[in-house]
Amino acid sequence: MKEIIILASGNGSNFESICKYFSKSKSIRVKQLITDNKDAFVIQRAKRLNIDYKIIDYKHFKNKSEYNLALFDHLKSIDFDLMVLAGYMRILPNYIVNHYKGKIVNIHPSLLPNYKGLNAIAKAYENKERYTGITIHYVDEGVDTGQIIFQKKVRIRKKDTLETLEKKIHKIEHKYYPKVIEKILSEK
Ligand code: GAR
């Protein structure tokens, strides 16, 4: 059985779609949710879906370094095959990325290398792009720069509002992220 852990900071809709996709799988299971935010809605989802969760509350620590050390200590205490970032809104330090090289994936709501960083959907929309999309990539030491595994385009239509565009993006994230994770693990 391959085991994945998921890091998320907020809503957790991708977390939920991944958990549901693998809920009946005999070869892949979601071992644990890790969140840096004790108020994140994703925790309610984990409870409802009966997935183990660990809160490492960022606000509880003196600074970023102490938070990251606590995260690393926790990661070292569990075994997993793949670390999946799904709306994890912090940057992993280089020592964690290097320790788990090739074992961390992220999803980003743009066609990287366009619109790295925060508010990627809104930036593409405000820039009046004709297309945007999603990218699933390995995590390296940069921000949204790792090797691209999968991309899917989404057309921005004239009648789209930011809200309808966000909905379309999330829908394709939910559709493809679990399948891409499955493929990565089948090749490991
Ligand atoms: C997703 O759209 C994901 O692509 C994005 O955060 C959202 C989380 O939604 N991630 C980033 O912007 C990372 N830079 P969710 O909490 O409902 O899954």
mmCIF file of C-alpha atoms and ligand atoms in Angstrom:
data_model
loop_
_atom_site.group_PDB
_atom_site.id
_atom_site.type_symbol
_atom_site.label_atom_id
_atom_site.label_comp_id
_atom_site.label_asym_id
_atom_site.label_seq_id
_atom_site.Cartn_x
_atom_site.Cartn_y
_atom_site.Cartn_z
ATOM 1 C CA MET A 1 0.000 0.000 0.000
ATOM 2 C CA LYS A 2 1.418 3.409 -1.027
ATOM 3 C CA GLU A 3 0.753 6.180 1.468
ATOM 4 C CA ILE A 4 0.346 9.888 0.859
ATOM 5 C CA ILE A 5 0.254 12.800 3.226
ATOM 6 C CA ILE A 6 -1.466 16.053 2.297
ATOM 7 C CA LEU A 7 -0.483 19.529 3.455
ATOM 8 C CA ALA A 8 -3.224 22.168 3.291
ATOM 9 C CA SER A 9 -3.838 25.572 4.865
ATOM 10 C CA GLY A 10 -7.423 26.526 4.150
ATOM 11 C CA ASN A 11 -10.562 25.347 2.475
ATOM 12 C CA GLY A 12 -9.383 21.868 1.477
ATOM 13 C CA SER A 13 -11.543 21.130 -1.556
ATOM 14 C CA ASN A 14 -8.557 19.448 -3.263
ATOM 15 C CA PHE A 15 -7.858 17.493 -0.092
ATOM 16 C CA GLU A 16 -11.430 16.213 -0.162
ATOM 17 C CA SER A 17 -11.368 15.252 -3.830
ATOM 18 C CA ILE A 18 -8.121 13.296 -3.323
ATOM 19 C CA CYS A 19 -9.483 11.501 -0.233
ATOM 20 C CA LYS A 20 -12.684 10.546 -2.028
ATOM 21 C CA TYR A 21 -10.843 9.337 -5.107
ATOM 22 C CA PHE A 22 -8.653 6.970 -3.066
ATOM 23 C CA SER A 23 -11.250 6.005 -0.468
ATOM 24 C CA LYS A 24 -11.807 2.580 -2.041
ATOM 25 C CA SER A 25 -8.332 2.088 -3.458
ATOM 26 C CA LYS A 26 -6.460 -1.040 -2.465
ATOM 27 C CA SER A 27 -3.091 0.397 -3.437
ATOM 28 C CA ILE A 28 -3.075 4.053 -2.291
ATOM 29 C CA ARG A 29 -4.306 5.641 0.893
ATOM 30 C CA VAL A 30 -4.306 9.107 2.397
ATOM 31 C CA LYS A 31 -2.403 8.619 5.613
ATOM 32 C CA GLN A 32 -2.676 12.048 7.164
ATOM 33 C CA LEU A 33 -3.588 15.694 6.689
ATOM 34 C CA ILE A 34 -1.093 18.200 8.041
ATOM 35 C CA THR A 35 -2.226 21.786 8.444
ATOM 36 C CA ASP A 36 -0.478 24.934 9.635
ATOM 37 C CA ASN A 37 -3.769 26.629 10.508
ATOM 38 C CA LYS A 38 -5.853 25.469 13.448
ATOM 39 C CA ASP A 39 -8.932 27.257 12.047
ATOM 40 C CA ALA A 40 -8.725 25.801 8.542
ATOM 41 C CA PHE A 41 -11.933 24.349 7.133
ATOM 42 C CA VAL A 42 -9.911 21.409 5.825
ATOM 43 C CA ILE A 43 -9.860 20.055 9.402
ATOM 44 C CA GLN A 44 -13.667 19.710 9.347
ATOM 45 C CA ARG A 45 -13.348 17.803 6.092
ATOM 46 C CA ALA A 46 -10.724 15.450 7.584
ATOM 47 C CA LYS A 47 -13.001 14.740 10.540
ATOM 48 C CA ARG A 48 -15.974 14.048 8.283
ATOM 49 C CA LEU A 49 -13.919 11.811 5.996
ATOM 50 C CA ASN A 50 -12.316 10.051 8.917
ATOM 51 C CA ILE A 51 -8.751 10.946 7.923
ATOM 52 C CA ASP A 52 -6.101 11.342 10.576
ATOM 53 C CA TYR A 53 -4.916 14.947 10.941
ATOM 54 C CA LYS A 54 -2.090 16.820 12.598
ATOM 55 C CA ILE A 55 -2.265 20.537 13.380
ATOM 56 C CA ILE A 56 1.080 22.326 13.562
ATOM 57 C CA ASP A 57 -0.288 25.777 14.186
ATOM 58 C CA TYR A 58 1.943 28.422 12.636
ATOM 59 C CA LYS A 59 0.777 31.101 15.069
ATOM 60 C CA HIS A 60 1.914 29.032 17.994
ATOM 61 C CA PHE A 61 5.593 29.433 17.030
ATOM 62 C CA LYS A 62 7.975 32.328 17.631
ATOM 63 C CA ASN A 63 8.969 32.527 13.995
ATOM 64 C CA LYS A 64 9.047 30.770 10.639
ATOM 65 C CA SER A 65 12.215 28.788 11.444
ATOM 66 C CA GLU A 66 10.728 27.282 14.580
ATOM 67 C CA TYR A 67 7.544 26.361 12.762
ATOM 68 C CA ASN A 68 9.535 24.677 9.974
ATOM 69 C CA LEU A 69 11.653 22.728 12.473
ATOM 70 C CA ALA A 70 8.483 21.430 14.141
ATOM 71 C CA LEU A 71 7.081 20.487 10.745
ATOM 72 C CA PHE A 72 10.305 18.651 9.837
ATOM 73 C CA ASP A 73 10.343 16.801 13.160
ATOM 74 C CA HIS A 74 6.814 15.652 12.512
ATOM 75 C CA LEU A 75 7.524 14.629 8.914
ATOM 76 C CA LYS A 76 10.509 12.552 10.050
ATOM 77 C CA SER A 77 8.276 10.734 12.510
ATOM 78 C CA ILE A 78 5.993 9.326 9.806
ATOM 79 C CA ASP A 79 6.576 7.180 6.730
ATOM 80 C CA PHE A 80 5.045 8.161 3.414
ATOM 81 C CA ASP A 81 5.568 7.701 -0.312
ATOM 82 C CA LEU A 82 4.420 11.124 -1.514
ATOM 83 C CA MET A 83 3.862 14.526 0.079
ATOM 84 C CA VAL A 84 1.018 16.332 -1.652
ATOM 85 C CA LEU A 85 0.656 20.093 -1.278
ATOM 86 C CA ALA A 86 -2.970 21.081 -1.827
ATOM 87 C CA GLY A 87 -3.480 24.740 -1.007
ATOM 88 C CA TYR A 88 -0.537 24.766 1.401
ATOM 89 C CA MET A 89 0.197 28.468 1.496
ATOM 90 C CA ARG A 90 3.688 28.412 3.010
ATOM 91 C CA ILE A 91 7.043 27.925 1.369
ATOM 92 C CA LEU A 92 8.872 24.786 2.420
ATOM 93 C CA PRO A 93 12.462 25.496 3.478
ATOM 94 C CA ASN A 94 15.278 24.129 1.322
ATOM 95 C CA TYR A 95 16.322 21.529 3.877
ATOM 96 C CA ILE A 96 12.860 19.915 3.792
ATOM 97 C CA VAL A 97 12.665 20.071 -0.011
ATOM 98 C CA ASN A 98 16.127 18.486 -0.327
ATOM 99 C CA HIS A 99 15.399 15.784 2.209
ATOM 100 C CA TYR A 100 12.318 14.681 0.247
ATOM 101 C CA LYS A 101 13.578 15.391 -3.271
ATOM 102 C CA GLY A 102 11.242 13.964 -5.910
ATOM 103 C CA LYS A 103 8.674 13.104 -3.258
ATOM 104 C CA ILE A 104 6.800 16.423 -3.018
ATOM 105 C CA VAL A 105 4.190 17.617 -5.517
ATOM 106 C CA ASN A 106 2.145 20.824 -5.667
ATOM 107 C CA ILE A 107 -0.831 22.114 -7.588
ATOM 108 C CA HIS A 108 -0.934 25.712 -8.772
ATOM 109 C CA PRO A 109 -3.879 27.473 -10.426
ATOM 110 C CA SER A 110 -2.119 28.869 -13.500
ATOM 111 C CA LEU A 111 -0.157 27.704 -16.491
ATOM 112 C CA LEU A 112 3.291 27.982 -14.967
ATOM 113 C CA PRO A 113 5.682 29.689 -15.474
ATOM 114 C CA ASN A 114 2.934 32.316 -15.769
ATOM 115 C CA TYR A 115 1.481 33.782 -12.604
ATOM 116 C CA LYS A 116 3.590 32.239 -9.899
ATOM 117 C CA GLY A 117 2.737 32.998 -6.288
ATOM 118 C CA LEU A 118 -0.464 34.245 -4.714
ATOM 119 C CA ASN A 119 -3.778 35.132 -6.408
ATOM 120 C CA ALA A 120 -2.835 33.443 -9.658
ATOM 121 C CA ILE A 121 -6.415 33.104 -10.941
ATOM 122 C CA ALA A 122 -7.256 36.763 -10.328
ATOM 123 C CA LYS A 123 -4.013 37.916 -11.932
ATOM 124 C CA ALA A 124 -4.699 35.987 -15.151
ATOM 125 C CA TYR A 125 -8.290 37.242 -15.174
ATOM 126 C CA GLU A 126 -7.348 40.874 -14.609
ATOM 127 C CA ASN A 127 -4.695 40.630 -17.298
ATOM 128 C CA LYS A 128 -7.450 39.618 -19.727
ATOM 129 C CA GLU A 129 -5.701 36.400 -20.740
ATOM 130 C CA ARG A 130 -7.572 34.187 -23.205
ATOM 131 C CA TYR A 131 -6.364 31.072 -21.420
ATOM 132 C CA THR A 132 -5.224 30.123 -17.989
ATOM 133 C CA GLY A 133 -5.203 26.688 -16.324
ATOM 134 C CA ILE A 134 -3.616 24.450 -13.746
ATOM 135 C CA THR A 135 -0.144 23.033 -13.223
ATOM 136 C CA ILE A 136 0.920 20.048 -11.162
ATOM 137 C CA HIS A 137 4.655 20.035 -10.521
ATOM 138 C CA TYR A 138 7.412 18.629 -8.353
ATOM 139 C CA VAL A 139 8.528 21.014 -5.638
ATOM 140 C CA ASP A 140 12.078 22.304 -5.821
ATOM 141 C CA GLU A 141 13.875 25.055 -3.920
ATOM 142 C CA GLY A 142 12.156 27.877 -5.820
ATOM 143 C CA VAL A 143 8.565 29.076 -5.601
ATOM 144 C CA ASP A 144 6.365 27.384 -8.211
ATOM 145 C CA THR A 145 9.425 26.493 -10.295
ATOM 146 C CA GLY A 146 9.800 22.711 -10.029
ATOM 147 C CA GLN A 147 9.593 20.251 -12.894
ATOM 148 C CA ILE A 148 6.161 20.294 -14.499
ATOM 149 C CA ILE A 149 4.288 16.988 -14.466
ATOM 150 C CA PHE A 150 0.923 18.009 -15.883
ATOM 151 C CA GLN A 151 -0.884 21.079 -17.200
ATOM 152 C CA LYS A 152 -4.434 21.661 -18.378
ATOM 153 C CA LYS A 153 -5.641 24.763 -20.140
ATOM 154 C CA VAL A 154 -8.851 26.576 -19.282
ATOM 155 C CA ARG A 155 -10.392 29.067 -21.677
ATOM 156 C CA ILE A 156 -11.323 32.460 -20.197
ATOM 157 C CA ARG A 157 -14.520 33.482 -21.959
ATOM 158 C CA LYS A 158 -15.802 37.031 -22.260
ATOM 159 C CA LYS A 159 -18.787 36.195 -20.101
ATOM 160 C CA ASP A 160 -16.627 34.711 -17.314
ATOM 161 C CA THR A 161 -16.510 36.558 -14.022
ATOM 162 C CA LEU A 162 -13.679 35.924 -11.602
ATOM 163 C CA GLU A 163 -16.072 33.662 -9.673
ATOM 164 C CA THR A 164 -17.049 31.519 -12.669
ATOM 165 C CA LEU A 165 -13.397 31.231 -13.668
ATOM 166 C CA GLU A 166 -12.416 30.153 -10.162
ATOM 167 C CA LYS A 167 -15.132 27.502 -10.257
ATOM 168 C CA LYS A 168 -13.879 26.149 -13.578
ATOM 169 C CA ILE A 169 -10.296 26.009 -12.327
ATOM 170 C CA HIS A 170 -11.242 24.227 -9.133
ATOM 171 C CA LYS A 171 -13.330 21.724 -11.034
ATOM 172 C CA ILE A 172 -10.401 20.676 -13.194
ATOM 173 C CA GLU A 173 -8.057 20.643 -10.190
ATOM 174 C CA HIS A 174 -10.401 18.179 -8.489
ATOM 175 C CA LYS A 175 -10.659 16.077 -11.616
ATOM 176 C CA TYR A 176 -6.954 15.796 -12.436
ATOM 177 C CA TYR A 177 -4.946 16.050 -9.208
ATOM 178 C CA PRO A 178 -5.978 12.593 -7.901
ATOM 179 C CA LYS A 179 -5.346 10.949 -11.282
ATOM 180 C CA VAL A 180 -1.893 12.516 -11.582
ATOM 181 C CA ILE A 181 -1.012 11.411 -8.037
ATOM 182 C CA GLU A 182 -2.125 7.880 -8.938
ATOM 183 C CA LYS A 183 0.082 7.896 -12.022
ATOM 184 C CA ILE A 184 3.131 9.188 -10.151
ATOM 185 C CA LEU A 185 2.754 6.503 -7.498
ATOM 186 C CA SER A 186 2.252 3.763 -10.047
ATOM 187 C CA GLU A 187 5.675 4.639 -11.505
ATOM 188 C CA LYS A 188 7.497 4.787 -8.154
HETATM 189 C C1 GAR B 1 -6.163 25.709 -5.130
HETATM 190 O O1 GAR B 1 -6.756 26.425 -6.191
HETATM 191 C C2 GAR B 1 -4.674 25.567 -5.356
HETATM 192 O O2 GAR B 1 -4.333 25.446 -6.714
HETATM 193 C C3 GAR B 1 -4.161 26.858 -4.782
HETATM 194 O O3 GAR B 1 -4.912 27.062 -3.625
HETATM 195 C C4 GAR B 1 -6.232 26.528 -3.834
HETATM 196 C C5 GAR B 1 -6.591 25.693 -2.632
HETATM 197 O O4 GAR B 1 -7.942 25.332 -2.667
HETATM 198 N N1 GAR B 1 -2.766 26.778 -4.498
HETATM 199 C C6 GAR B 1 -1.920 27.786 -4.664
HETATM 200 O O5 GAR B 1 -2.261 28.893 -5.058
HETATM 201 C C7 GAR B 1 -0.476 27.466 -4.319
HETATM 202 N N2 GAR B 1 0.390 28.495 -4.745
HETATM 203 P P1 GAR B 1 -8.501 24.207 -1.691
HETATM 204 O O6 GAR B 1 -7.991 24.542 -0.277
HETATM 205 O O7 GAR B 1 -9.998 24.315 -1.768
HETATM 206 O O8 GAR B 1 -7.985 22.886 -2.162
#
